[in-house]
Amino acid sequence: QVQLVESGGGSVQAGGSLRLSCAASAYTFYSSKCMAWFRQAPGKAREPVAAIYTGTGSTYYVDSVKGRFSISQDNAKNTVYLQMNSLKPEDTAMYYCAADEFYGLGNCLSVPYNYWGQGTQVTVSS
């Protein structure tokens, strides 16, 4: 059973930082999986932000967050983090954690994720 619980969202001014956490059930970390952060702004489609393959720690980012966001994992805590620096108003969105197997095509950004958390809101003011 895969369970994901996000935390760490909030409101910050542009240029600020936040760290999101995704606590996963032990099963999620028992075998190598893809875990990712997605976001969805009002009126827009959900989009991937960053992903990590828990087996090797390989990380993947979309261009809009490269150099600003960092995804990492703590296997002892079954937790994946998203460190967000130099936040911009356009980063405002609901952020979701996702997990699933890697099926061998593309990388962890392109996995059709089936397991999702409830989301945590990030608001960046100018």
PDB file of C-alpha atoms in Angstrom:
ATOM      1  CA  GLN A   1       0.000   0.000   0.000  1.00  0.00           C
ATOM      2  CA  VAL A   2       1.511   3.305  -1.100  1.00  0.00           C
ATOM      3  CA  GLN A   3       0.655   6.287   1.063  1.00  0.00           C
ATOM      4  CA  LEU A   4       2.080   9.756   0.501  1.00  0.00           C
ATOM      5  CA  VAL A   5       1.686  12.748   2.801  1.00  0.00           C
ATOM      6  CA  GLU A   6       3.013  16.168   1.809  1.00  0.00           C
ATOM      7  CA  SER A   7       3.878  19.026   4.125  1.00  0.00           C
ATOM      8  CA  GLY A   8       5.883  22.237   4.133  1.00  0.00           C
ATOM      9  CA  GLY A   9       3.859  24.502   1.892  1.00  0.00           C
ATOM     10  CA  GLY A  10       3.150  28.100   2.768  1.00  0.00           C
ATOM     11  CA  SER A  11       3.351  31.708   1.667  1.00  0.00           C
ATOM     12  CA  VAL A  12       6.622  33.460   0.905  1.00  0.00           C
ATOM     13  CA  GLN A  13       7.787  36.532  -0.937  1.00  0.00           C
ATOM     14  CA  ALA A  14       9.559  36.303  -4.251  1.00  0.00           C
ATOM     15  CA  GLY A  15      13.160  35.293  -3.783  1.00  0.00           C
ATOM     16  CA  GLY A  16      12.356  33.259  -0.698  1.00  0.00           C
ATOM     17  CA  SER A  17      12.689  29.550  -0.030  1.00  0.00           C
ATOM     18  CA  LEU A  18      10.518  26.652   1.081  1.00  0.00           C
ATOM     19  CA  ARG A  19      11.172  22.966   1.633  1.00  0.00           C
ATOM     20  CA  LEU A  20       8.423  20.499   0.888  1.00  0.00           C
ATOM     21  CA  SER A  21       8.388  17.032   2.418  1.00  0.00           C
ATOM     22  CA  CYS A  22       6.707  13.875   1.184  1.00  0.00           C
ATOM     23  CA  ALA A  23       6.490  11.124   3.772  1.00  0.00           C
ATOM     24  CA  ALA A  24       5.937   7.777   2.111  1.00  0.00           C
ATOM     25  CA  SER A  25       4.863   4.434   3.441  1.00  0.00           C
ATOM     26  CA  ALA A  26       7.699   1.962   3.992  1.00  0.00           C
ATOM     27  CA  TYR A  27       6.549  -0.066   0.988  1.00  0.00           C
ATOM     28  CA  THR A  28       7.377   2.844  -1.280  1.00  0.00           C
ATOM     29  CA  PHE A  29      11.011   2.753  -0.270  1.00  0.00           C
ATOM     30  CA  TYR A  30      11.258  -1.031   0.026  1.00  0.00           C
ATOM     31  CA  SER A  31      12.016  -1.329  -3.660  1.00  0.00           C
ATOM     32  CA  SER A  32      13.374   1.187  -6.114  1.00  0.00           C
ATOM     33  CA  LYS A  33      10.726   3.522  -7.405  1.00  0.00           C
ATOM     34  CA  CYS A  34      10.279   6.851  -9.083  1.00  0.00           C
ATOM     35  CA  MET A  35       9.060   9.643  -6.857  1.00  0.00           C
ATOM     36  CA  ALA A  36       8.192  13.057  -8.174  1.00  0.00           C
ATOM     37  CA  TRP A  37       6.823  16.449  -7.379  1.00  0.00           C
ATOM     38  CA  PHE A  38       4.115  17.911  -9.596  1.00  0.00           C
ATOM     39  CA  ARG A  39       2.328  21.232  -9.375  1.00  0.00           C
ATOM     40  CA  GLN A  40      -0.963  22.619 -10.562  1.00  0.00           C
ATOM     41  CA  ALA A  41      -1.769  26.310 -10.743  1.00  0.00           C
ATOM     42  CA  PRO A  42      -5.388  27.510 -10.953  1.00  0.00           C
ATOM     43  CA  GLY A  43      -6.752  27.040 -14.449  1.00  0.00           C
ATOM     44  CA  LYS A  44      -3.692  25.144 -15.611  1.00  0.00           C
ATOM     45  CA  ALA A  45      -2.837  21.506 -16.133  1.00  0.00           C
ATOM     46  CA  ARG A  46      -0.792  19.618 -13.603  1.00  0.00           C
ATOM     47  CA  GLU A  47       2.870  19.576 -14.594  1.00  0.00           C
ATOM     48  CA  PRO A  48       5.955  17.714 -13.386  1.00  0.00           C
ATOM     49  CA  VAL A  49       8.576  19.702 -11.504  1.00  0.00           C
ATOM     50  CA  ALA A  50      11.243  17.265 -10.343  1.00  0.00           C
ATOM     51  CA  ALA A  51      11.698  13.538  -9.878  1.00  0.00           C
ATOM     52  CA  ILE A  52      14.080  11.083  -8.269  1.00  0.00           C
ATOM     53  CA  TYR A  53      14.746   7.376  -8.759  1.00  0.00           C
ATOM     54  CA  THR A  54      15.078   6.015  -5.240  1.00  0.00           C
ATOM     55  CA  GLY A  55      17.279   3.112  -6.289  1.00  0.00           C
ATOM     56  CA  THR A  56      20.167   5.255  -7.497  1.00  0.00           C
ATOM     57  CA  GLY A  57      19.268   8.759  -6.352  1.00  0.00           C
ATOM     58  CA  SER A  58      19.245  10.007  -9.936  1.00  0.00           C
ATOM     59  CA  THR A  59      17.370  13.296 -10.196  1.00  0.00           C
ATOM     60  CA  TYR A  60      15.468  15.002 -12.978  1.00  0.00           C
ATOM     61  CA  TYR A  61      14.155  18.556 -13.335  1.00  0.00           C
ATOM     62  CA  VAL A  62      12.065  20.533 -15.751  1.00  0.00           C
ATOM     63  CA  ASP A  63      13.848  23.503 -17.277  1.00  0.00           C
ATOM     64  CA  SER A  64      11.829  26.126 -15.415  1.00  0.00           C
ATOM     65  CA  VAL A  65      13.169  25.016 -12.008  1.00  0.00           C
ATOM     66  CA  LYS A  66      16.711  23.911 -12.841  1.00  0.00           C
ATOM     67  CA  GLY A  67      19.213  25.657 -10.620  1.00  0.00           C
ATOM     68  CA  ARG A  68      16.499  26.740  -8.176  1.00  0.00           C
ATOM     69  CA  PHE A  69      14.846  23.525  -6.968  1.00  0.00           C
ATOM     70  CA  SER A  70      16.500  20.420  -5.576  1.00  0.00           C
ATOM     71  CA  ILE A  71      14.891  17.023  -4.956  1.00  0.00           C
ATOM     72  CA  SER A  72      16.422  14.625  -2.455  1.00  0.00           C
ATOM     73  CA  GLN A  73      15.580  11.553  -0.418  1.00  0.00           C
ATOM     74  CA  ASP A  74      16.135  10.321   3.122  1.00  0.00           C
ATOM     75  CA  ASN A  75      15.774   6.551   3.080  1.00  0.00           C
ATOM     76  CA  ALA A  76      15.857   6.297   6.875  1.00  0.00           C
ATOM     77  CA  LYS A  77      12.782   8.519   7.074  1.00  0.00           C
ATOM     78  CA  ASN A  78      11.062   7.258   3.907  1.00  0.00           C
ATOM     79  CA  THR A  79      10.852  10.881   2.854  1.00  0.00           C
ATOM     80  CA  VAL A  80      11.473  12.835  -0.315  1.00  0.00           C
ATOM     81  CA  TYR A  81      12.132  16.565  -0.155  1.00  0.00           C
ATOM     82  CA  LEU A  82      11.820  19.432  -2.591  1.00  0.00           C
ATOM     83  CA  GLN A  83      14.013  22.373  -1.673  1.00  0.00           C
ATOM     84  CA  MET A  84      12.759  25.438  -3.505  1.00  0.00           C
ATOM     85  CA  ASN A  85      14.986  28.521  -3.638  1.00  0.00           C
ATOM     86  CA  SER A  86      14.685  31.821  -5.483  1.00  0.00           C
ATOM     87  CA  LEU A  87      10.936  31.361  -5.643  1.00  0.00           C
ATOM     88  CA  LYS A  88       8.965  33.324  -8.220  1.00  0.00           C
ATOM     89  CA  PRO A  89       5.279  34.272  -8.308  1.00  0.00           C
ATOM     90  CA  GLU A  90       4.846  31.837 -11.200  1.00  0.00           C
ATOM     91  CA  ASP A  91       5.825  29.000  -8.841  1.00  0.00           C
ATOM     92  CA  THR A  92       2.523  29.540  -7.028  1.00  0.00           C
ATOM     93  CA  ALA A  93       0.555  26.281  -7.210  1.00  0.00           C
ATOM     94  CA  MET A  94      -0.648  23.252  -5.337  1.00  0.00           C
ATOM     95  CA  TYR A  95       2.285  20.860  -5.129  1.00  0.00           C
ATOM     96  CA  TYR A  96       1.719  17.111  -5.185  1.00  0.00           C
ATOM     97  CA  CYS A  97       3.978  14.185  -4.414  1.00  0.00           C
ATOM     98  CA  ALA A  98       3.691  11.090  -6.601  1.00  0.00           C
ATOM     99  CA  ALA A  99       5.189   7.605  -6.629  1.00  0.00           C
ATOM    100  CA  ASP A 100       5.205   4.614  -8.966  1.00  0.00           C
ATOM    101  CA  GLU A 101       7.372   2.014 -10.606  1.00  0.00           C
ATOM    102  CA  PHE A 102       9.805   2.957 -13.343  1.00  0.00           C
ATOM    103  CA  TYR A 103       8.682   1.124 -16.435  1.00  0.00           C
ATOM    104  CA  GLY A 104      11.869   1.633 -18.415  1.00  0.00           C
ATOM    105  CA  LEU A 105      10.766   4.343 -20.833  1.00  0.00           C
ATOM    106  CA  GLY A 106      12.185   7.852 -20.582  1.00  0.00           C
ATOM    107  CA  ASN A 107      12.954   8.836 -17.024  1.00  0.00           C
ATOM    108  CA  CYS A 108      11.085   9.442 -13.772  1.00  0.00           C
ATOM    109  CA  LEU A 109       9.582  12.683 -15.116  1.00  0.00           C
ATOM    110  CA  SER A 110       7.610  10.753 -17.730  1.00  0.00           C
ATOM    111  CA  VAL A 111       6.195   7.972 -15.548  1.00  0.00           C
ATOM    112  CA  PRO A 112       2.361   7.731 -15.585  1.00  0.00           C
ATOM    113  CA  TYR A 113       2.065   8.038 -11.817  1.00  0.00           C
ATOM    114  CA  ASN A 114      -0.757   6.210 -10.074  1.00  0.00           C
ATOM    115  CA  TYR A 115      -0.086   7.119  -6.439  1.00  0.00           C
ATOM    116  CA  TRP A 116      -0.572  10.694  -5.236  1.00  0.00           C
ATOM    117  CA  GLY A 117      -0.572  12.690  -2.044  1.00  0.00           C
ATOM    118  CA  GLN A 118      -3.226  15.212  -1.077  1.00  0.00           C
ATOM    119  CA  GLY A 119      -1.143  18.246  -2.033  1.00  0.00           C
ATOM    120  CA  THR A 120       0.319  21.248  -0.254  1.00  0.00           C
ATOM    121  CA  GLN A 121      -0.188  24.864  -1.308  1.00  0.00           C
ATOM    122  CA  VAL A 122       2.730  27.127  -2.207  1.00  0.00           C
ATOM    123  CA  THR A 123       2.017  30.833  -2.679  1.00  0.00           C
ATOM    124  CA  VAL A 124       4.720  33.257  -3.794  1.00  0.00           C
ATOM    125  CA  SER A 125       3.937  36.967  -3.662  1.00  0.00           C
ATOM    126  CA  SER A 126       5.749  39.652  -5.631  1.00  0.00           C
TER     127      SER A 126
END
